[in-house]
Amino acid sequence: MARDNVIVGLDLGTSKVIVTVAEVDEYGQINLVGMGETASTGLRKGIIVDIDRTVRDIRAAVEKAERMSGVGISGVCVGIGGQHIQSLHSRGVVAVANAQKEISVEDVQRVLQASKVITLPSDRRIIHCLPRQYIVDGNDGIVDPVGMSGERLEVETGIVTGLATSIQNTLKSVELAGLEVVQLVLNPLASAYAVLQPAEKELGCVVIDIGGGTTEIAIFDAGSLWWASILPVGGHHITSDLAVGLRAPIEIAERIKIEHGCVLPDLLPDNEYVSVSGVGSQEEQQVSKKFIGSIIEPRVQEILALVRERIKSSGYQGMLPGGVIITGGVAGLSGLKQLASQELDLPVRIGQPQGVGGLSDMTKDTSYATAVGLIIYGAQQLSHQEAAASREPLLGGIWLKISDWFKEIFGF
Ligand SMILES: Nc1ncnc2c1ncn2[C@@H]1O[C@H](COP(=O)(O)OP(=O)(O)OP(=O)(O)O)[C@@H](O)[C@H]1O
Ligand SMILES: [Mg+2]
């Protein structure tokens, strides 16, 4: 059954493929009505490396989500990540078109389009063009200029780009799974929609989503995305370090990490042990939790040092008073908040997904941040389109045909 105002998120992660289904009610409340997830087998470090497997995983997750929600899924908001992602700042300027000098939705479209006219390498495509502020006749700080009077409309935007081939592989996998891409959303931008408080976004903060194969970083400032970058390291590296250190199979190392992992081994008592079965099911060995922590800690320190370097390289000059918000599966590691706060020299909190009702108890874990954020992002886009369409009914078609907009941006 297809329903109105249904938003579907698709998080193509290195560890899990997750589909979230939500309904938006008449008050704008987003209610999770179903979810499906499956282990991800077609991605490495956030990039699709096997289309057939990815398609199979998407279908499996969609089927589960359809069964739970009773909704027939056709269009999805898809997250995208991988170390090919880059971000930059741009500006656009236009003269206000109509004789009354009242700024219309079309003027805003034109000025955003103007800010997208930048020199990009031929193998890159724009994923997002996010307005940071509008400037009307020199007056800055304007969030929504539609309806204002003015002659000259300017915009400052944050542009996110990705490799055309990686974007195409994502689109292709979704389409081969029988679905339509409604929106392509940068993963950490989606996560931010699920974990950030408006004040943090306004003051300046960093979201760090540490998943299985990637660590995604996004700086927010003055309410919008300022910069983003993705590192090809994550929880899988911690698991393989443990597997080597304990001489145990990957599956056992993964379980030990999740159940007993801690990044502050110095705080652990000497006399707490766990049983670990070795490679080739040799007899069980007793391993101290302190020893497990001493294997995990340097890898997490290394990831945090890379994050610190990346943030430094972003050129961001602010103080980030909103602090660091860590999410993604690895945020579940005991002691991470304290270690990150030491390594990054900023206040840190762990960000659990919020902002949706319904079956949201199913998505409380930090590893659902992107999947929950995708439906919040999708719902917000829907409400912007409805608002624009009601303000300028003749232009409604322009806003509502997302697929046309999509073709225009990507050229395919
Ligand atoms: N409680 C926990 N403690 C430590 N690590 C955990 C815990 N729970 C999950 N993880 C780790 O988190 C990782 C998965 O996180 P997540 O589900 O966010 O990844 P993903 O989105 O599929 O991957 P990516 O975003 O990198 O493509 C795995 O490495 C897993 O071992
Ligand atoms: Mg992820």
Short mmCIF file of C-alpha atoms and ligand atoms in Angstrom, two decimals:
data_model
loop_
_atom_site.label_atom_id
_atom_site.label_comp_id
_atom_site.label_asym_id
_atom_site.label_seq_id
_atom_site.Cartn_x
_atom_site.Cartn_y
_atom_site.Cartn_z
CA MET A 1 0.00 0.00 0.00
CA ALA A 2 1.39 3.42 -0.91
CA ARG A 3 0.59 6.29 1.48
CA ASP A 4 0.95 10.03 1.35
CA ASN A 5 3.72 11.78 3.22
CA VAL A 6 5.80 8.67 3.60
CA ILE A 7 9.56 9.20 3.78
CA VAL A 8 11.99 6.32 3.38
CA GLY A 9 15.68 6.45 4.34
CA LEU A 10 18.34 4.09 2.99
CA ASP A 11 21.67 3.98 4.83
CA LEU A 12 24.19 2.04 2.75
CA GLY A 13 26.79 1.44 5.45
CA THR A 14 29.93 -0.68 5.42
CA SER A 15 28.53 -2.80 8.28
CA LYS A 16 24.77 -2.59 7.80
CA VAL A 17 22.22 -1.64 5.17
CA ILE A 18 19.29 0.01 6.96
CA VAL A 19 15.91 1.09 5.61
CA THR A 20 13.75 3.39 7.75
CA VAL A 21 10.11 4.15 6.90
CA ALA A 22 8.36 7.16 8.44
CA GLU A 23 5.06 8.94 8.08
CA VAL A 24 4.79 12.67 8.57
CA ASP A 25 1.50 13.67 10.21
CA GLU A 26 -0.44 16.90 9.72
CA TYR A 27 1.52 18.61 12.54
CA GLY A 28 4.87 17.75 10.94
CA GLN A 29 5.66 15.04 13.51
CA ILE A 30 7.77 12.26 11.98
CA ASN A 31 6.74 8.79 13.10
CA LEU A 32 8.86 5.75 12.40
CA VAL A 33 6.48 3.04 11.16
CA GLY A 34 8.93 0.39 10.05
CA MET A 35 12.53 -0.56 9.64
CA GLY A 36 14.58 -3.23 7.95
CA GLU A 37 18.26 -4.00 8.24
CA THR A 38 20.73 -6.55 6.97
CA ALA A 39 24.49 -7.08 7.18
CA SER A 40 26.21 -5.13 4.41
CA THR A 41 28.33 -7.22 2.04
CA GLY A 42 28.94 -4.95 -0.96
CA LEU A 43 30.74 -1.96 0.55
CA ARG A 44 34.27 -1.31 1.68
CA LYS A 45 35.28 1.85 3.54
CA GLY A 46 31.92 3.41 2.69
CA ILE A 47 32.22 2.77 -1.06
CA ILE A 48 30.27 0.28 -3.15
CA VAL A 49 32.70 -2.37 -4.38
CA ASP A 50 30.14 -5.00 -5.43
CA ILE A 51 26.92 -3.82 -7.06
CA ASP A 52 25.22 -7.26 -7.13
CA ARG A 53 25.69 -7.80 -3.42
CA THR A 54 24.62 -4.24 -2.62
CA VAL A 55 21.44 -4.69 -4.68
CA ARG A 56 20.72 -7.94 -2.86
CA ASP A 57 21.25 -6.31 0.54
CA ILE A 58 19.05 -3.33 -0.37
CA ARG A 59 16.26 -5.67 -1.48
CA ALA A 60 16.53 -7.71 1.73
CA ALA A 61 16.37 -4.60 3.96
CA VAL A 62 13.50 -3.10 1.91
CA GLU A 63 11.50 -6.31 2.13
CA LYS A 64 11.82 -6.36 5.92
CA ALA A 65 10.88 -2.68 6.18
CA GLU A 66 7.85 -3.18 3.91
CA ARG A 67 6.68 -6.14 5.96
CA MET A 68 6.95 -4.23 9.22
CA SER A 69 5.40 -0.99 7.99
CA GLY A 70 2.84 -2.30 5.51
CA VAL A 71 4.05 0.43 3.15
CA GLY A 72 5.06 -0.26 -0.47
CA ILE A 73 8.45 1.40 -0.87
CA SER A 74 9.32 3.12 -4.13
CA GLY A 75 11.30 6.33 -3.50
CA VAL A 76 14.17 6.60 -1.03
CA CYS A 77 16.46 9.24 0.48
CA VAL A 78 19.88 7.63 0.17
CA GLY A 79 22.94 8.42 2.21
CA ILE A 80 26.33 8.72 0.55
CA GLY A 81 29.82 8.58 2.08
CA GLY A 82 33.35 7.49 1.25
CA GLN A 83 36.67 9.33 1.27
CA HIS A 84 36.03 10.85 -2.18
CA ILE A 85 33.67 13.39 -0.58
CA GLN A 86 34.92 16.98 -0.55
CA SER A 87 33.39 20.29 0.46
CA LEU A 88 33.97 23.90 -0.55
CA HIS A 89 32.39 27.34 -0.20
CA SER A 90 30.82 29.32 -3.01
CA ARG A 91 28.79 32.49 -3.74
CA GLY A 92 26.13 33.43 -6.23
CA VAL A 93 24.69 36.80 -7.26
CA VAL A 94 21.60 37.66 -9.36
CA ALA A 95 19.46 40.71 -10.08
CA VAL A 96 15.90 40.32 -8.81
CA ALA A 97 13.81 39.64 -11.87
CA ASN A 98 10.33 41.10 -11.45
CA ALA A 99 9.36 44.73 -11.92
CA GLN A 100 8.06 45.08 -8.30
CA LYS A 101 11.50 43.94 -7.05
CA GLU A 102 9.98 41.30 -4.80
CA ILE A 103 12.19 38.21 -4.42
CA SER A 104 10.48 35.08 -5.72
CA VAL A 105 11.14 31.36 -5.32
CA GLU A 106 12.50 31.47 -8.86
CA ASP A 107 15.06 34.16 -7.92
CA VAL A 108 16.25 31.94 -5.08
CA GLN A 109 16.55 29.01 -7.48
CA ARG A 110 18.56 31.17 -9.87
CA VAL A 111 20.96 32.47 -7.22
CA LEU A 112 21.58 28.93 -5.92
CA GLN A 113 22.20 27.85 -9.49
CA ALA A 114 24.66 30.73 -9.92
CA SER A 115 26.62 29.57 -6.86
CA LYS A 116 26.95 26.15 -8.48
CA VAL A 117 28.82 27.59 -11.44
CA ILE A 118 32.29 26.63 -10.24
CA THR A 119 35.26 24.95 -11.84
CA LEU A 120 35.17 21.30 -10.87
CA PRO A 121 37.39 18.48 -12.11
CA SER A 122 35.47 16.58 -14.81
CA ASP A 123 35.17 13.47 -12.63
CA ARG A 124 33.33 15.28 -9.80
CA ARG A 125 29.66 16.08 -9.27
CA ILE A 126 27.84 18.36 -6.86
CA ILE A 127 25.85 16.45 -4.24
CA HIS A 128 24.65 19.41 -2.15
CA CYS A 129 24.45 23.13 -2.60
CA LEU A 130 23.41 24.30 0.87
CA PRO A 131 22.58 27.97 1.44
CA ARG A 132 24.48 29.35 4.45
CA GLN A 133 23.02 32.84 4.23
CA TYR A 134 21.35 35.15 1.74
CA ILE A 135 22.35 38.77 1.29
CA VAL A 136 19.78 41.25 -0.07
CA ASP A 137 21.16 44.59 -1.24
CA GLY A 138 24.13 44.16 1.11
CA ASN A 139 22.08 43.11 4.18
CA ASP A 140 23.40 39.74 5.30
CA GLY A 141 22.21 37.00 7.65
CA ILE A 142 18.95 36.38 5.77
CA VAL A 143 17.62 32.83 6.04
CA ASP A 144 14.61 33.02 3.70
CA PRO A 145 14.54 35.93 1.27
CA VAL A 146 11.32 34.95 -0.58
CA GLY A 147 8.81 37.83 -0.43
CA MET A 148 11.42 40.42 0.59
CA SER A 149 12.00 43.52 -1.50
CA GLY A 150 15.40 44.00 -3.07
CA GLU A 151 17.34 44.45 -6.28
CA ARG A 152 20.42 42.35 -5.74
CA LEU A 153 20.23 38.85 -4.26
CA GLU A 154 23.39 37.07 -3.14
CA VAL A 155 23.92 33.71 -1.48
CA GLU A 156 26.79 32.01 0.32
CA THR A 157 26.66 28.26 -0.06
CA GLY A 158 28.39 25.16 1.18
CA ILE A 159 28.99 22.82 -1.76
CA VAL A 160 29.57 19.11 -1.27
CA THR A 161 31.03 17.11 -4.14
CA GLY A 162 31.79 13.46 -4.79
CA LEU A 163 33.35 11.31 -7.48
CA ALA A 164 30.91 10.78 -10.36
CA THR A 165 31.66 7.07 -10.52
CA SER A 166 30.96 6.49 -6.82
CA ILE A 167 27.74 8.50 -7.03
CA GLN A 168 26.71 6.55 -10.13
CA ASN A 169 27.35 3.22 -8.40
CA THR A 170 25.09 4.29 -5.55
CA LEU A 171 22.31 5.43 -7.92
CA LYS A 172 22.68 2.32 -10.04
CA SER A 173 22.46 -0.04 -7.06
CA VAL A 174 19.31 1.66 -5.78
CA GLU A 175 17.71 1.63 -9.21
CA LEU A 176 18.61 -2.01 -9.83
CA ALA A 177 16.92 -2.80 -6.52
CA GLY A 178 13.74 -1.39 -8.11
CA LEU A 179 13.71 1.93 -6.25
CA GLU A 180 13.83 5.58 -7.19
CA VAL A 181 16.33 7.96 -5.59
CA VAL A 182 14.39 10.93 -4.24
CA GLN A 183 17.35 12.59 -2.54
CA LEU A 184 21.04 11.89 -2.19
CA VAL A 185 22.25 13.03 1.23
CA LEU A 186 25.77 13.24 2.62
CA ASN A 187 25.93 10.68 5.45
CA PRO A 188 27.25 12.92 8.25
CA LEU A 189 24.77 15.63 7.24
CA ALA A 190 21.97 13.10 7.72
CA SER A 191 23.47 11.95 11.05
CA ALA A 192 23.58 15.57 12.20
CA TYR A 193 19.83 15.90 11.59
CA ALA A 194 19.32 13.05 14.06
CA VAL A 195 21.80 13.94 16.80
CA LEU A 196 22.34 17.72 16.91
CA GLN A 197 20.51 20.24 19.04
CA PRO A 198 19.74 23.51 17.17
CA ALA A 199 21.93 25.48 19.64
CA GLU A 200 24.98 23.30 18.91
CA LYS A 201 24.53 23.82 15.17
CA GLU A 202 24.20 27.55 15.69
CA LEU A 203 27.23 27.94 18.01
CA GLY A 204 29.61 25.79 15.98
CA CYS A 205 30.16 22.08 16.55
CA VAL A 206 31.58 18.93 14.96
CA VAL A 207 29.68 15.73 14.29
CA ILE A 208 31.87 12.62 14.12
CA ASP A 209 30.10 9.48 12.91
CA ILE A 210 32.43 6.50 13.44
CA GLY A 211 31.07 3.51 11.55
CA GLY A 212 32.51 0.17 10.46
CA GLY A 213 34.67 1.37 7.56
CA THR A 214 34.68 5.15 7.81
CA THR A 215 34.90 8.08 10.18
CA GLU A 216 32.72 10.91 8.91
CA ILE A 217 33.36 14.46 10.06
CA ALA A 218 31.07 17.46 9.59
CA ILE A 219 31.52 20.96 11.00
CA PHE A 220 28.37 23.04 11.53
CA ASP A 221 28.32 26.75 12.12
CA ALA A 222 25.60 29.42 12.12
CA GLY A 223 22.97 26.72 11.72
CA SER A 224 24.32 25.00 8.62
CA LEU A 225 27.02 22.71 7.26
CA TRP A 226 30.38 24.48 7.02
CA TRP A 227 32.68 21.62 5.98
CA ALA A 228 32.74 17.83 5.73
CA SER A 229 35.31 15.12 5.20
CA ILE A 230 35.42 11.33 5.44
CA LEU A 231 38.31 9.16 6.63
CA PRO A 232 38.62 5.53 5.48
CA VAL A 233 39.04 4.14 9.02
CA GLY A 234 36.50 2.81 11.49
CA GLY A 235 35.37 0.01 13.78
CA HIS A 236 36.55 -2.76 11.43
CA HIS A 237 40.14 -1.66 12.03
CA ILE A 238 39.65 -1.96 15.78
CA THR A 239 38.22 -5.45 15.32
CA SER A 240 41.12 -6.61 13.14
CA ASP A 241 43.65 -5.25 15.66
CA LEU A 242 41.88 -7.28 18.35
CA ALA A 243 41.76 -10.39 16.16
CA VAL A 244 45.52 -10.16 15.65
CA GLY A 245 46.29 -9.28 19.28
CA LEU A 246 44.10 -12.06 20.71
CA ARG A 247 44.85 -14.52 17.89
CA ALA A 248 41.08 -14.99 17.59
CA PRO A 249 38.74 -15.12 14.57
CA ILE A 250 37.20 -11.83 13.40
CA GLU A 251 33.69 -12.76 14.61
CA ILE A 252 34.98 -13.44 18.12
CA ALA A 253 37.08 -10.28 18.16
CA GLU A 254 33.99 -8.32 17.04
CA ARG A 255 31.90 -9.75 19.89
CA ILE A 256 34.63 -9.13 22.48
CA LYS A 257 34.98 -5.54 21.26
CA ILE A 258 31.26 -4.84 21.54
CA GLU A 259 30.76 -6.61 24.88
CA HIS A 260 34.00 -5.75 26.71
CA GLY A 261 35.78 -3.05 24.69
CA CYS A 262 37.01 0.00 26.58
CA VAL A 263 39.35 2.75 25.43
CA LEU A 264 40.64 3.70 28.87
CA PRO A 265 42.41 0.52 30.01
CA ASP A 266 44.24 2.33 32.83
CA LEU A 267 40.93 2.77 34.61
CA LEU A 268 40.12 -0.96 34.50
CA PRO A 269 40.95 -3.31 37.41
CA ASP A 270 43.71 -5.90 36.80
CA ASN A 271 41.59 -8.86 37.82
CA GLU A 272 38.72 -8.87 35.30
CA TYR A 273 39.00 -11.56 32.64
CA VAL A 274 36.97 -12.80 29.67
CA SER A 275 37.15 -16.16 27.89
CA VAL A 276 38.28 -16.04 24.29
CA SER A 277 38.35 -19.02 21.93
CA GLY A 278 41.32 -18.84 19.60
CA VAL A 279 41.76 -19.42 15.87
CA GLY A 280 40.86 -22.97 14.73
CA SER A 281 38.86 -23.39 17.99
CA GLN A 282 41.92 -24.03 20.14
CA GLU A 283 41.07 -24.19 23.80
CA GLU A 284 39.73 -21.09 25.47
CA GLN A 285 42.13 -18.54 26.90
CA GLN A 286 41.49 -16.08 29.71
CA VAL A 287 42.28 -12.54 28.64
CA SER A 288 42.18 -9.53 30.94
CA LYS A 289 39.86 -6.66 30.01
CA LYS A 290 42.82 -4.37 30.57
CA PHE A 291 44.75 -6.19 27.84
CA ILE A 292 41.75 -5.91 25.46
CA GLY A 293 41.57 -2.19 26.21
CA SER A 294 45.31 -1.81 25.62
CA ILE A 295 44.83 -3.15 22.05
CA ILE A 296 41.80 -0.93 21.31
CA GLU A 297 43.09 2.32 22.81
CA PRO A 298 45.96 3.10 20.38
CA ARG A 299 43.76 2.50 17.32
CA VAL A 300 41.04 4.80 18.63
CA GLN A 301 43.69 7.37 19.57
CA GLU A 302 45.01 7.15 16.01
CA ILE A 303 41.51 7.70 14.55
CA LEU A 304 40.99 10.71 16.83
CA ALA A 305 44.41 12.13 15.88
CA LEU A 306 43.43 11.86 12.20
CA VAL A 307 40.14 13.62 12.98
CA ARG A 308 42.02 16.40 14.78
CA GLU A 309 44.33 16.85 11.78
CA ARG A 310 41.42 16.94 9.36
CA ILE A 311 39.56 19.53 11.41
CA LYS A 312 42.75 21.62 11.49
CA SER A 313 43.12 21.30 7.72
CA SER A 314 39.54 22.54 7.20
CA GLY A 315 40.66 26.08 7.94
CA TYR A 316 37.80 26.58 10.40
CA GLN A 317 38.79 29.47 12.67
CA GLY A 318 35.99 29.33 15.24
CA MET A 319 36.16 27.88 18.75
CA LEU A 320 33.48 25.19 18.28
CA PRO A 321 31.69 26.04 21.55
CA GLY A 322 28.98 23.52 20.66
CA GLY A 323 31.65 20.83 21.12
CA VAL A 324 31.98 17.42 19.54
CA ILE A 325 29.06 15.05 19.09
CA ILE A 326 30.16 11.48 18.42
CA THR A 327 27.75 8.97 16.89
CA GLY A 328 27.82 5.86 14.66
CA GLY A 329 28.27 2.30 15.96
CA VAL A 330 31.72 2.90 17.49
CA ALA A 331 30.23 5.62 19.75
CA GLY A 332 29.08 2.66 21.89
CA LEU A 333 32.69 2.03 23.01
CA SER A 334 33.05 2.50 26.72
CA GLY A 335 35.29 5.45 27.67
CA LEU A 336 35.20 7.04 24.19
CA LYS A 337 33.68 10.30 25.44
CA GLN A 338 36.56 10.87 27.90
CA LEU A 339 39.31 9.82 25.48
CA ALA A 340 37.91 11.98 22.65
CA SER A 341 37.63 14.94 24.95
CA GLN A 342 41.35 14.56 25.87
CA GLU A 343 42.51 13.99 22.29
CA LEU A 344 40.41 16.72 20.66
CA ASP A 345 40.57 19.18 23.53
CA LEU A 346 36.87 19.97 23.24
CA PRO A 347 33.72 19.06 25.19
CA VAL A 348 32.32 15.78 23.86
CA ARG A 349 28.95 14.08 24.09
CA ILE A 350 27.64 10.88 22.55
CA GLY A 351 24.78 11.59 20.11
CA GLN A 352 21.83 9.21 20.18
CA PRO A 353 19.33 9.58 17.33
CA GLN A 354 16.33 11.72 18.27
CA GLY A 355 13.54 13.70 16.66
CA VAL A 356 11.20 10.93 15.55
CA GLY A 357 8.25 9.27 17.24
CA GLY A 358 6.48 5.99 16.57
CA LEU A 359 8.76 2.96 16.76
CA SER A 360 11.78 5.11 17.59
CA ASP A 361 12.80 2.79 20.45
CA MET A 362 14.13 0.52 17.70
CA THR A 363 16.59 3.17 16.54
CA LYS A 364 17.95 4.49 19.87
CA ASP A 365 21.40 2.99 19.22
CA THR A 366 24.02 5.38 17.82
CA SER A 367 24.53 3.14 14.76
CA TYR A 368 21.08 4.30 13.51
CA ALA A 369 21.99 7.99 13.41
CA THR A 370 22.32 8.18 9.61
CA ALA A 371 19.19 6.08 8.94
CA VAL A 372 17.09 8.25 11.30
CA GLY A 373 18.65 11.48 10.01
CA LEU A 374 17.75 10.56 6.43
CA ILE A 375 14.02 10.52 7.22
CA ILE A 376 14.25 13.79 9.16
CA TYR A 377 16.14 15.38 6.25
CA GLY A 378 13.61 13.97 3.75
CA ALA A 379 10.66 15.24 5.82
CA GLN A 380 12.20 18.71 6.01
CA GLN A 381 12.72 18.84 2.25
CA LEU A 382 9.10 17.80 1.77
CA SER A 383 7.85 20.59 4.02
CA HIS A 384 10.07 23.17 2.22
CA GLN A 385 8.65 22.04 -1.11
CA GLU A 386 5.08 22.23 0.17
CA ALA A 387 5.70 25.70 1.59
CA ALA A 388 7.26 26.89 -1.68
CA ALA A 389 4.46 25.37 -3.74
CA SER A 390 1.79 27.06 -1.61
CA ARG A 391 3.56 30.43 -1.83
CA GLU A 392 3.97 30.29 -5.58
CA PRO A 393 1.55 27.71 -6.95
CA LEU A 394 2.71 28.21 -10.52
CA LEU A 395 6.22 27.28 -9.53
CA GLY A 396 5.14 24.32 -7.41
CA GLY A 397 5.94 21.96 -10.23
CA ILE A 398 9.53 23.13 -10.33
CA TRP A 399 10.02 22.35 -6.65
CA LEU A 400 8.16 19.11 -6.59
CA LYS A 401 9.91 17.47 -9.53
CA ILE A 402 12.92 16.37 -7.56
CA SER A 403 13.93 13.89 -10.21
CA ASP A 404 14.22 16.71 -12.76
CA TRP A 405 16.38 18.69 -10.36
CA PHE A 406 18.43 15.59 -9.86
CA LYS A 407 18.98 15.08 -13.60
CA GLU A 408 19.97 18.70 -13.94
CA ILE A 409 22.62 18.42 -11.24
CA PHE A 410 24.06 15.09 -12.23
CA GLY A 411 23.39 15.13 -15.92
CA PHE A 412 22.19 11.55 -15.85
N1 LIG B 1 29.00 -1.19 21.59
C1 LIG B 1 29.94 -1.07 20.66
N2 LIG B 1 31.21 -0.88 20.99
C2 LIG B 1 32.18 -0.76 20.06
N3 LIG B 1 31.96 -0.82 18.74
C3 LIG B 1 30.70 -1.02 18.33
C4 LIG B 1 29.61 -1.15 19.25
N4 LIG B 1 28.47 -1.34 18.54
C5 LIG B 1 28.83 -1.32 17.24
N5 LIG B 1 30.15 -1.14 17.11
C6 LIG B 1 30.95 -1.08 15.88
O1 LIG B 1 30.42 -0.06 15.04
C7 LIG B 1 30.69 -0.39 13.67
C8 LIG B 1 29.42 -0.28 12.89
O2 LIG B 1 28.93 1.03 12.99
P1 LIG B 1 27.81 1.57 11.99
O3 LIG B 1 26.65 0.65 12.01
O4 LIG B 1 27.59 2.99 12.34
O5 LIG B 1 28.61 1.40 10.61
P2 LIG B 1 28.13 1.61 9.12
O6 LIG B 1 27.28 2.81 9.04
O7 LIG B 1 27.57 0.37 8.57
O8 LIG B 1 29.55 1.85 8.40
P3 LIG B 1 30.14 3.15 7.65
O9 LIG B 1 29.35 4.33 8.10
O10 LIG B 1 31.57 3.21 8.11
O11 LIG B 1 30.02 2.85 6.21
C9 LIG B 1 31.24 -1.81 13.66
O12 LIG B 1 32.63 -1.77 13.51
C10 LIG B 1 30.86 -2.32 15.04
O13 LIG B 1 31.76 -3.28 15.52
MG MG B 2 27.49 4.85 8.65
#
